[in-house]
Amino acid sequence: MKRRDFLAAGIAGAVSPTILAKSKKLKTNKNNPVIISTWNFGIPANEEALRALKNGGDAMDAAEAGARNAESDIENNSVGLGGLPDELGYVTLDSCVMDSAGNAGSVAFLQNIEHPVSVARMVMEKTKHVMLVGEGAKQFALSQGFKEKNLLTEKSKKEWKKWLKERREMTPHETHDTLSVLVQDKKGDLAGACTTSGWAYKMHGRVGDSPIIGAALFVDNEVGCAAATGLGEEVIKSTGSFLVVELMRQGYNPNEACQEALNRVIKAHNGNPDFQIGYIALRKDGKVGSSCLKWSFDYALHKNGVNKLNNVKGLL
Ligand code: ASP
C-alpha cells in the first residue's frame, strides 16, 4: 500500500472503537490445552510442548520444552544451535520466559550455551533478577550445570564467510524466525517462551526484542498472552506483546488485538513499513489469533488434539 492510499483508507484493518468497552470476564478454557508457536518449526515445538503436558508438566514446562526443541534443531538457522552468527562470527542468543504467576526471566547476548530458554527460566526461578546478559549470563548458566558448546555449525560458518565477501545488509525478514511459543495447560493457566539467535550478521552486541518482557512476550493469566517474531527493534519500540494483551483486556479479540498492535507500527511508518512483524495471541478462553505486517506468516496451532500449520496474509 502506498502512503497516499493508506491515508485515504485509514489504518489497515482498523477495529471499531465500540469494542473498546471493557470486556466481560473471560471464561477460562480448561481441560483442552492450546499451544501456538511461530513459523513452521512451531510444529515440532508444539509436539514437544504437548509431550511435556502429557508428562504432567504445566504451561511453563511445556513452553520451555517447545523452545528447547527449536534450539537443538540444527536445520534451523535462526535459533540456538546452527543459528547464523553476528558480523564477527559469534552466535549470540536472546531468550525469555514468563509464567502464569507473572514471573519472568531472560537472557541476552548469551554465547555457547545450547538452551538459553532454560537459562532464562533459571534466572526467573533461582535469582532475584529478571535479566542477565553476556558473560554474566554465561557464568550463571555454567554455575547451574549447563555445558559450553560451540553453536556455530559448519553450515552457518560457510554462510557467514560467504556473507563476509559482500557484507550485504540483511534484514531479519530474510533470515529471521524466532521461536515463540504460548501454552494454555489443562488448568487453564498460561505461559510462554521465546528464543532466537536474532538478526543474522547483526552488529556484535546487538540485542533484539526476544529477551525483552513486554516486547517479544507477555503473559497475563487473567486475560491472555502474546508473542512476536520479526524486526525486534520495531517490536521493542511499540512494546508489542504487552500491547496485544492490553488490547485483549479492552475487548479486542485475539486477531483484532494483533492487527491493532500492528496498525500502530504502520502508522509510525507512514503507512509503509518495509519490514516484517508477526504476532501470535492466546486468550484466556482458549481463542487464538495472529497477524503480520507484510507478505505472510506461518504459525503452528495445537488445539482440540490437532497440530496444524496456519498461514496469515500481511495487513499490507
Ligand atoms: N525478533 C527477532 C530479533 O529481532 C528476529 C525475528 O524474529 O525475526 O532478534
Tab-separated table of C-alpha atoms and ligand atoms in Angstrom:
chain	number	residue	atom	x	y	z
A	1	MET	CA	0.000	0.000	0.000
A	2	LYS	CA	1.325	3.421	-0.943
A	3	ARG	CA	1.369	6.193	1.633
A	4	ARG	CA	-1.354	8.085	-0.273
A	5	ASP	CA	-3.673	5.050	-0.331
A	6	PHE	CA	-3.004	4.406	3.295
A	7	LEU	CA	-4.006	7.913	4.299
A	8	ALA	CA	-7.137	7.636	2.213
A	9	ALA	CA	-8.105	4.246	3.568
A	10	GLY	CA	-7.259	4.912	7.187
A	11	ILE	CA	-5.374	2.426	9.249
A	12	ALA	CA	-5.387	-1.024	7.688
A	13	GLY	CA	-7.984	-3.314	9.217
A	14	ALA	CA	-8.853	-0.724	11.887
A	15	VAL	CA	-11.055	-2.111	14.601
A	16	SER	CA	-14.287	-0.402	15.590
A	17	PRO	CA	-13.884	1.693	18.747
A	18	THR	CA	-17.152	0.248	20.027
A	19	ILE	CA	-15.324	-2.880	21.050
A	20	LEU	CA	-13.146	-0.818	23.334
A	21	ALA	CA	-15.754	-1.282	26.028
A	22	LYS	CA	-14.340	-3.226	28.955
A	23	SER	CA	-14.502	-6.906	28.181
A	24	LYS	CA	-16.557	-9.214	30.327
A	25	LYS	CA	-14.589	-11.592	32.480
A	26	LEU	CA	-13.471	-14.343	30.141
A	27	LYS	CA	-14.450	-17.910	30.813
A	28	THR	CA	-11.279	-19.933	31.323
A	29	ASN	CA	-10.641	-22.700	28.824
A	30	LYS	CA	-9.862	-25.822	30.866
A	31	ASN	CA	-9.040	-29.451	30.090
A	32	ASN	CA	-8.286	-28.606	26.475
A	33	PRO	CA	-4.657	-27.495	26.139
A	34	VAL	CA	-3.822	-24.964	23.453
A	35	ILE	CA	-0.312	-24.440	22.073
A	36	ILE	CA	0.566	-21.828	19.478
A	37	SER	CA	4.057	-21.248	18.076
A	38	THR	CA	5.670	-19.128	15.401
A	39	TRP	CA	6.742	-20.468	11.985
A	40	ASN	CA	6.839	-23.997	10.648
A	41	PHE	CA	9.309	-25.202	13.233
A	42	GLY	CA	6.451	-24.477	15.621
A	43	ILE	CA	5.018	-27.859	14.572
A	44	PRO	CA	7.736	-29.987	16.244
A	45	ALA	CA	7.958	-27.417	19.044
A	46	ASN	CA	4.225	-27.855	19.720
A	47	GLU	CA	4.638	-31.629	19.725
A	48	GLU	CA	7.391	-31.358	22.303
A	49	ALA	CA	5.305	-28.947	24.376
A	50	LEU	CA	2.379	-31.359	24.244
A	51	ARG	CA	4.624	-34.195	25.379
A	52	ALA	CA	5.626	-32.112	28.396
A	53	LEU	CA	1.949	-31.507	29.233
A	54	LYS	CA	1.169	-35.210	28.865
A	55	ASN	CA	4.022	-35.992	31.235
A	56	GLY	CA	2.348	-33.852	33.877
A	57	GLY	CA	4.105	-30.578	33.144
A	58	ASP	CA	2.364	-27.238	33.378
A	59	ALA	CA	2.188	-24.440	30.799
A	60	MET	CA	5.671	-23.178	31.681
A	61	ASP	CA	7.226	-26.666	31.380
A	62	ALA	CA	5.551	-27.078	28.015
A	63	ALA	CA	6.624	-23.688	26.658
A	64	GLU	CA	10.204	-24.363	27.707
A	65	ALA	CA	10.149	-27.828	26.115
A	66	GLY	CA	8.840	-26.376	22.855
A	67	ALA	CA	11.564	-23.741	22.767
A	68	ARG	CA	14.269	-26.304	23.549
A	69	ASN	CA	13.167	-28.315	20.554
A	70	ALA	CA	13.850	-25.406	18.201
A	71	GLU	CA	17.121	-24.570	19.960
A	72	SER	CA	18.508	-28.043	19.234
A	73	ASP	CA	17.306	-28.160	15.637
A	74	ILE	CA	20.450	-27.905	13.552
A	75	GLU	CA	18.473	-27.205	10.371
A	76	ASN	CA	17.014	-24.068	11.847
A	77	ASN	CA	19.483	-21.235	11.306
A	78	SER	CA	17.779	-18.606	13.430
A	79	VAL	CA	17.506	-20.260	16.831
A	80	GLY	CA	20.119	-21.845	19.114
A	81	LEU	CA	22.452	-24.481	17.664
A	82	GLY	CA	23.141	-23.720	13.995
A	83	GLY	CA	21.954	-20.115	14.327
A	84	LEU	CA	23.611	-17.633	11.970
A	85	PRO	CA	26.258	-15.563	13.750
A	86	ASP	CA	26.729	-11.820	14.136
A	87	GLU	CA	29.036	-9.873	11.817
A	88	LEU	CA	32.100	-11.020	13.749
A	89	GLY	CA	31.125	-14.671	13.562
A	90	TYR	CA	29.715	-15.106	17.090
A	91	VAL	CA	26.390	-16.874	17.645
A	92	THR	CA	24.673	-14.757	20.299
A	93	LEU	CA	21.349	-15.802	21.771
A	94	ASP	CA	18.366	-13.996	23.280
A	95	SER	CA	15.547	-15.703	25.145
A	96	CYS	CA	12.841	-15.117	27.724
A	97	VAL	CA	10.086	-16.877	29.619
A	98	MET	CA	7.027	-15.727	31.536
A	99	ASP	CA	4.755	-17.867	33.682
A	100	SER	CA	1.163	-17.729	34.857
A	101	ALA	CA	2.087	-16.022	38.121
A	102	GLY	CA	3.638	-13.116	36.227
A	103	ASN	CA	7.200	-14.206	36.952
A	104	ALA	CA	9.711	-13.596	34.199
A	105	GLY	CA	13.299	-14.432	33.311
A	106	SER	CA	15.524	-13.639	30.389
A	107	VAL	CA	18.999	-13.819	28.935
A	108	ALA	CA	20.530	-11.708	26.213
A	109	PHE	CA	23.749	-11.867	24.204
A	110	LEU	CA	24.412	-15.324	25.628
A	111	GLN	CA	27.052	-17.404	23.865
A	112	ASN	CA	27.993	-21.090	23.709
A	113	ILE	CA	25.016	-22.400	25.653
A	114	GLU	CA	22.600	-24.564	23.676
A	115	HIS	CA	19.464	-23.849	25.696
A	116	PRO	CA	19.121	-20.158	26.503
A	117	VAL	CA	15.429	-20.695	27.289
A	118	SER	CA	16.329	-22.961	30.200
A	119	VAL	CA	18.871	-20.432	31.455
A	120	ALA	CA	16.149	-17.766	31.253
A	121	ARG	CA	13.887	-19.985	33.299
A	122	MET	CA	16.607	-20.436	35.906
A	123	VAL	CA	17.115	-16.677	36.055
A	124	MET	CA	13.392	-16.484	36.814
A	125	GLU	CA	13.372	-19.248	39.387
A	126	LYS	CA	16.765	-19.015	41.057
A	127	THR	CA	17.736	-15.355	41.107
A	128	LYS	CA	16.177	-12.141	42.299
A	129	HIS	CA	16.626	-10.662	38.845
A	130	VAL	CA	14.727	-10.795	35.582
A	131	MET	CA	17.529	-10.457	33.064
A	132	LEU	CA	21.172	-11.499	32.764
A	133	VAL	CA	23.324	-10.665	29.775
A	134	GLY	CA	26.532	-11.751	28.064
A	135	GLU	CA	29.362	-13.141	30.110
A	136	GLY	CA	27.379	-12.802	33.349
A	137	ALA	CA	24.550	-14.867	31.872
A	138	LYS	CA	27.058	-17.476	30.735
A	139	GLN	CA	28.760	-17.672	34.121
A	140	PHE	CA	25.351	-18.109	35.739
A	141	ALA	CA	24.481	-20.875	33.257
A	142	LEU	CA	27.745	-22.690	33.956
A	143	SER	CA	27.159	-22.393	37.706
A	144	GLN	CA	23.804	-24.131	37.159
A	145	GLY	CA	25.405	-27.061	35.347
A	146	PHE	CA	24.964	-26.006	31.715
A	147	LYS	CA	27.872	-27.029	29.498
A	148	GLU	CA	29.688	-24.860	26.969
A	149	LYS	CA	29.179	-25.852	23.360
A	150	ASN	CA	30.210	-24.412	20.020
A	151	LEU	CA	26.948	-23.394	18.377
A	152	LEU	CA	28.441	-22.258	15.066
A	153	THR	CA	27.901	-25.197	12.732
A	154	GLU	CA	29.998	-25.694	9.591
A	155	LYS	CA	26.953	-24.783	7.503
A	156	SER	CA	26.369	-21.475	9.324
A	157	LYS	CA	30.090	-20.701	9.256
A	158	LYS	CA	30.114	-21.208	5.490
A	159	GLU	CA	27.102	-18.907	5.082
A	160	TRP	CA	28.768	-16.258	7.225
A	161	LYS	CA	32.015	-16.461	5.223
A	162	LYS	CA	30.024	-16.054	2.037
A	163	TRP	CA	28.267	-13.020	3.530
A	164	LEU	CA	31.612	-11.531	4.593
A	165	LYS	CA	32.677	-11.225	0.958
A	166	GLU	CA	29.812	-8.827	0.143
A	167	ARG	CA	28.678	-7.712	3.603
A	168	ARG	CA	25.216	-7.159	2.229
A	169	GLU	CA	22.815	-5.658	4.769
A	170	MET	CA	20.426	-8.429	5.841
A	171	THR	CA	17.030	-7.610	7.236
A	172	PRO	CA	15.512	-10.017	9.737
A	173	HIS	CA	12.747	-10.962	7.344
A	174	GLU	CA	15.396	-12.581	5.180
A	175	THR	CA	16.985	-14.525	7.972
A	176	HIS	CA	14.525	-14.333	10.812
A	177	ASP	CA	12.430	-16.904	12.566
A	178	THR	CA	12.327	-16.609	16.279
A	179	LEU	CA	10.531	-19.433	18.020
A	180	SER	CA	7.866	-18.007	20.282
A	181	VAL	CA	5.509	-20.444	21.960
A	182	LEU	CA	2.391	-19.777	24.031
A	183	VAL	CA	0.722	-22.509	26.057
A	184	GLN	CA	-2.518	-22.938	27.972
A	185	ASP	CA	-2.474	-26.055	30.123
A	186	LYS	CA	-5.399	-28.156	31.295
A	187	LYS	CA	-5.902	-25.973	34.359
A	188	GLY	CA	-6.295	-23.023	32.033
A	189	ASP	CA	-3.030	-21.396	33.106
A	190	LEU	CA	-0.919	-19.546	30.566
A	191	ALA	CA	2.838	-19.304	29.982
A	192	GLY	CA	5.195	-18.505	27.148
A	193	ALA	CA	8.764	-18.665	25.905
A	194	CYS	CA	10.746	-17.011	23.168
A	195	THR	CA	14.185	-17.908	21.786
A	196	THR	CA	16.357	-16.713	18.913
A	197	SER	CA	19.826	-16.125	17.553
A	198	GLY	CA	18.395	-12.862	16.232
A	199	TRP	CA	19.170	-10.839	13.173
A	200	ALA	CA	21.802	-12.629	11.096
A	201	TYR	CA	25.118	-10.761	10.816
A	202	LYS	CA	23.888	-8.119	13.264
A	203	MET	CA	26.350	-5.791	14.978
A	204	HIS	CA	28.300	-7.523	17.706
A	205	GLY	CA	26.420	-6.747	20.910
A	206	ARG	CA	23.019	-6.232	19.282
A	207	VAL	CA	20.101	-7.460	21.374
A	208	GLY	CA	16.643	-7.781	19.846
A	209	ASP	CA	13.154	-7.982	21.292
A	210	SER	CA	13.299	-11.664	22.175
A	211	PRO	CA	14.642	-11.251	25.723
A	212	ILE	CA	12.525	-8.162	26.454
A	213	ILE	CA	9.434	-8.870	28.531
A	214	GLY	CA	6.508	-6.939	27.074
A	215	ALA	CA	8.140	-6.755	23.644
A	216	ALA	CA	8.551	-10.314	22.335
A	217	LEU	CA	6.472	-11.936	25.056
A	218	PHE	CA	3.867	-11.031	27.630
A	219	VAL	CA	1.635	-13.218	29.775
A	220	ASP	CA	-1.272	-12.061	31.898
A	221	ASN	CA	-3.020	-15.068	33.348
A	222	GLU	CA	-6.325	-13.193	33.660
A	223	VAL	CA	-6.521	-12.082	30.063
A	224	GLY	CA	-4.154	-13.887	27.733
A	225	CYS	CA	-0.663	-13.905	26.315
A	226	ALA	CA	1.070	-12.771	23.157
A	227	ALA	CA	4.415	-13.185	21.426
A	228	ALA	CA	6.276	-11.760	18.481
A	229	THR	CA	8.633	-12.512	15.664
A	230	GLY	CA	10.114	-10.115	13.139
A	231	LEU	CA	12.123	-6.917	13.323
A	232	GLY	CA	12.983	-6.730	17.013
A	233	GLU	CA	13.835	-3.048	17.021
A	234	GLU	CA	10.278	-2.189	15.965
A	235	VAL	CA	8.686	-4.678	18.351
A	236	ILE	CA	10.619	-3.081	21.222
A	237	LYS	CA	9.615	0.453	20.208
A	238	SER	CA	5.947	-0.478	20.195
A	239	THR	CA	6.052	-2.760	23.282
A	240	GLY	CA	4.239	-5.165	21.000
A	241	SER	CA	3.256	-8.198	23.056
A	242	PHE	CA	2.199	-6.157	26.065
A	243	LEU	CA	0.056	-4.048	23.760
A	244	VAL	CA	-1.618	-7.103	22.234
A	245	VAL	CA	-2.516	-8.393	25.707
A	246	GLU	CA	-3.779	-4.975	26.820
A	247	LEU	CA	-5.959	-4.738	23.731
A	248	MET	CA	-7.433	-8.163	24.534
A	249	ARG	CA	-8.141	-6.867	28.033
A	250	GLN	CA	-10.064	-3.978	26.469
A	251	GLY	CA	-12.227	-6.358	24.482
A	252	TYR	CA	-10.404	-6.864	21.210
A	253	ASN	CA	-10.451	-10.490	20.123
A	254	PRO	CA	-7.008	-12.089	19.610
A	255	ASN	CA	-6.914	-11.421	15.843
A	256	GLU	CA	-8.049	-7.816	16.224
A	257	ALA	CA	-5.581	-7.228	19.046
A	258	CYS	CA	-2.679	-8.418	16.873
A	259	GLN	CA	-3.909	-6.255	13.988
A	260	GLU	CA	-4.354	-3.168	16.104
A	261	ALA	CA	-0.837	-3.506	17.570
A	262	LEU	CA	0.461	-3.693	14.001
A	263	ASN	CA	-1.633	-0.694	12.978
A	264	ARG	CA	0.350	1.392	15.449
A	265	VAL	CA	3.548	0.320	13.688
A	266	ILE	CA	2.051	1.015	10.276
A	267	LYS	CA	1.066	4.499	11.424
A	268	ALA	CA	4.516	5.169	12.870
A	269	HIS	CA	5.950	4.325	9.456
A	270	ASN	CA	3.551	6.493	7.453
A	271	GLY	CA	1.630	3.511	6.237
A	272	ASN	CA	4.579	1.875	4.596
A	273	PRO	CA	6.849	-0.190	6.832
A	274	ASP	CA	9.403	-2.211	4.872
A	275	PHE	CA	9.911	-4.936	7.417
A	276	GLN	CA	8.028	-7.824	8.944
A	277	ILE	CA	6.449	-8.305	12.350
A	278	GLY	CA	4.227	-11.263	13.182
A	279	TYR	CA	2.204	-11.692	16.365
A	280	ILE	CA	0.507	-14.678	17.901
A	281	ALA	CA	-2.018	-14.338	20.715
A	282	LEU	CA	-3.814	-16.756	23.021
A	283	ARG	CA	-6.714	-15.581	25.134
A	284	LYS	CA	-7.802	-16.986	28.479
A	285	ASP	CA	-10.883	-18.568	26.909
A	286	GLY	CA	-8.645	-20.571	24.550
A	287	LYS	CA	-9.251	-18.392	21.470
A	288	VAL	CA	-6.149	-17.684	19.398
A	289	GLY	CA	-5.237	-15.075	16.846
A	290	SER	CA	-2.399	-13.944	14.650
A	291	SER	CA	-1.497	-11.196	12.244
A	292	CYS	CA	1.527	-9.925	10.373
A	293	LEU	CA	2.518	-6.698	8.690
A	294	LYS	CA	3.560	-7.864	5.250
A	295	TRP	CA	3.871	-10.867	2.981
A	296	SER	CA	2.622	-13.772	5.063
A	297	PHE	CA	3.370	-15.582	8.262
A	298	ASP	CA	3.035	-19.195	9.378
A	299	TYR	CA	2.159	-20.283	12.866
A	300	ALA	CA	1.604	-23.733	14.300
A	301	LEU	CA	-1.507	-24.328	16.350
A	302	HIS	CA	-2.262	-27.317	18.505
A	303	LYS	CA	-5.910	-27.278	19.524
A	304	ASN	CA	-8.598	-29.910	20.060
A	305	GLY	CA	-5.983	-32.608	19.583
A	306	VAL	CA	-4.801	-31.396	16.143
A	307	ASN	CA	-1.418	-29.785	15.443
A	308	LYS	CA	-1.558	-27.795	12.233
A	309	LEU	CA	0.332	-25.105	10.350
A	310	ASN	CA	-1.718	-21.981	9.595
A	311	ASN	CA	-0.944	-19.024	7.390
A	312	VAL	CA	-1.984	-15.401	7.730
A	313	LYS	CA	-1.565	-12.808	4.986
A	314	GLY	CA	0.069	-9.481	5.727
A	315	LEU	CA	-2.097	-6.441	6.539
A	316	LEU	CA	-0.333	-4.511	3.764
B	1	ASP	N1	12.696	-10.808	16.600
B	1	ASP	C1	13.991	-11.335	16.279
B	1	ASP	C2	15.036	-10.292	16.523
B	1	ASP	O1	14.837	-9.147	16.154
B	1	ASP	C3	14.130	-11.841	14.896
B	1	ASP	C4	12.912	-12.478	14.285
B	1	ASP	O2	12.048	-12.994	14.947
B	1	ASP	O3	12.780	-12.444	13.076
B	1	ASP	O4	16.069	-10.638	17.015
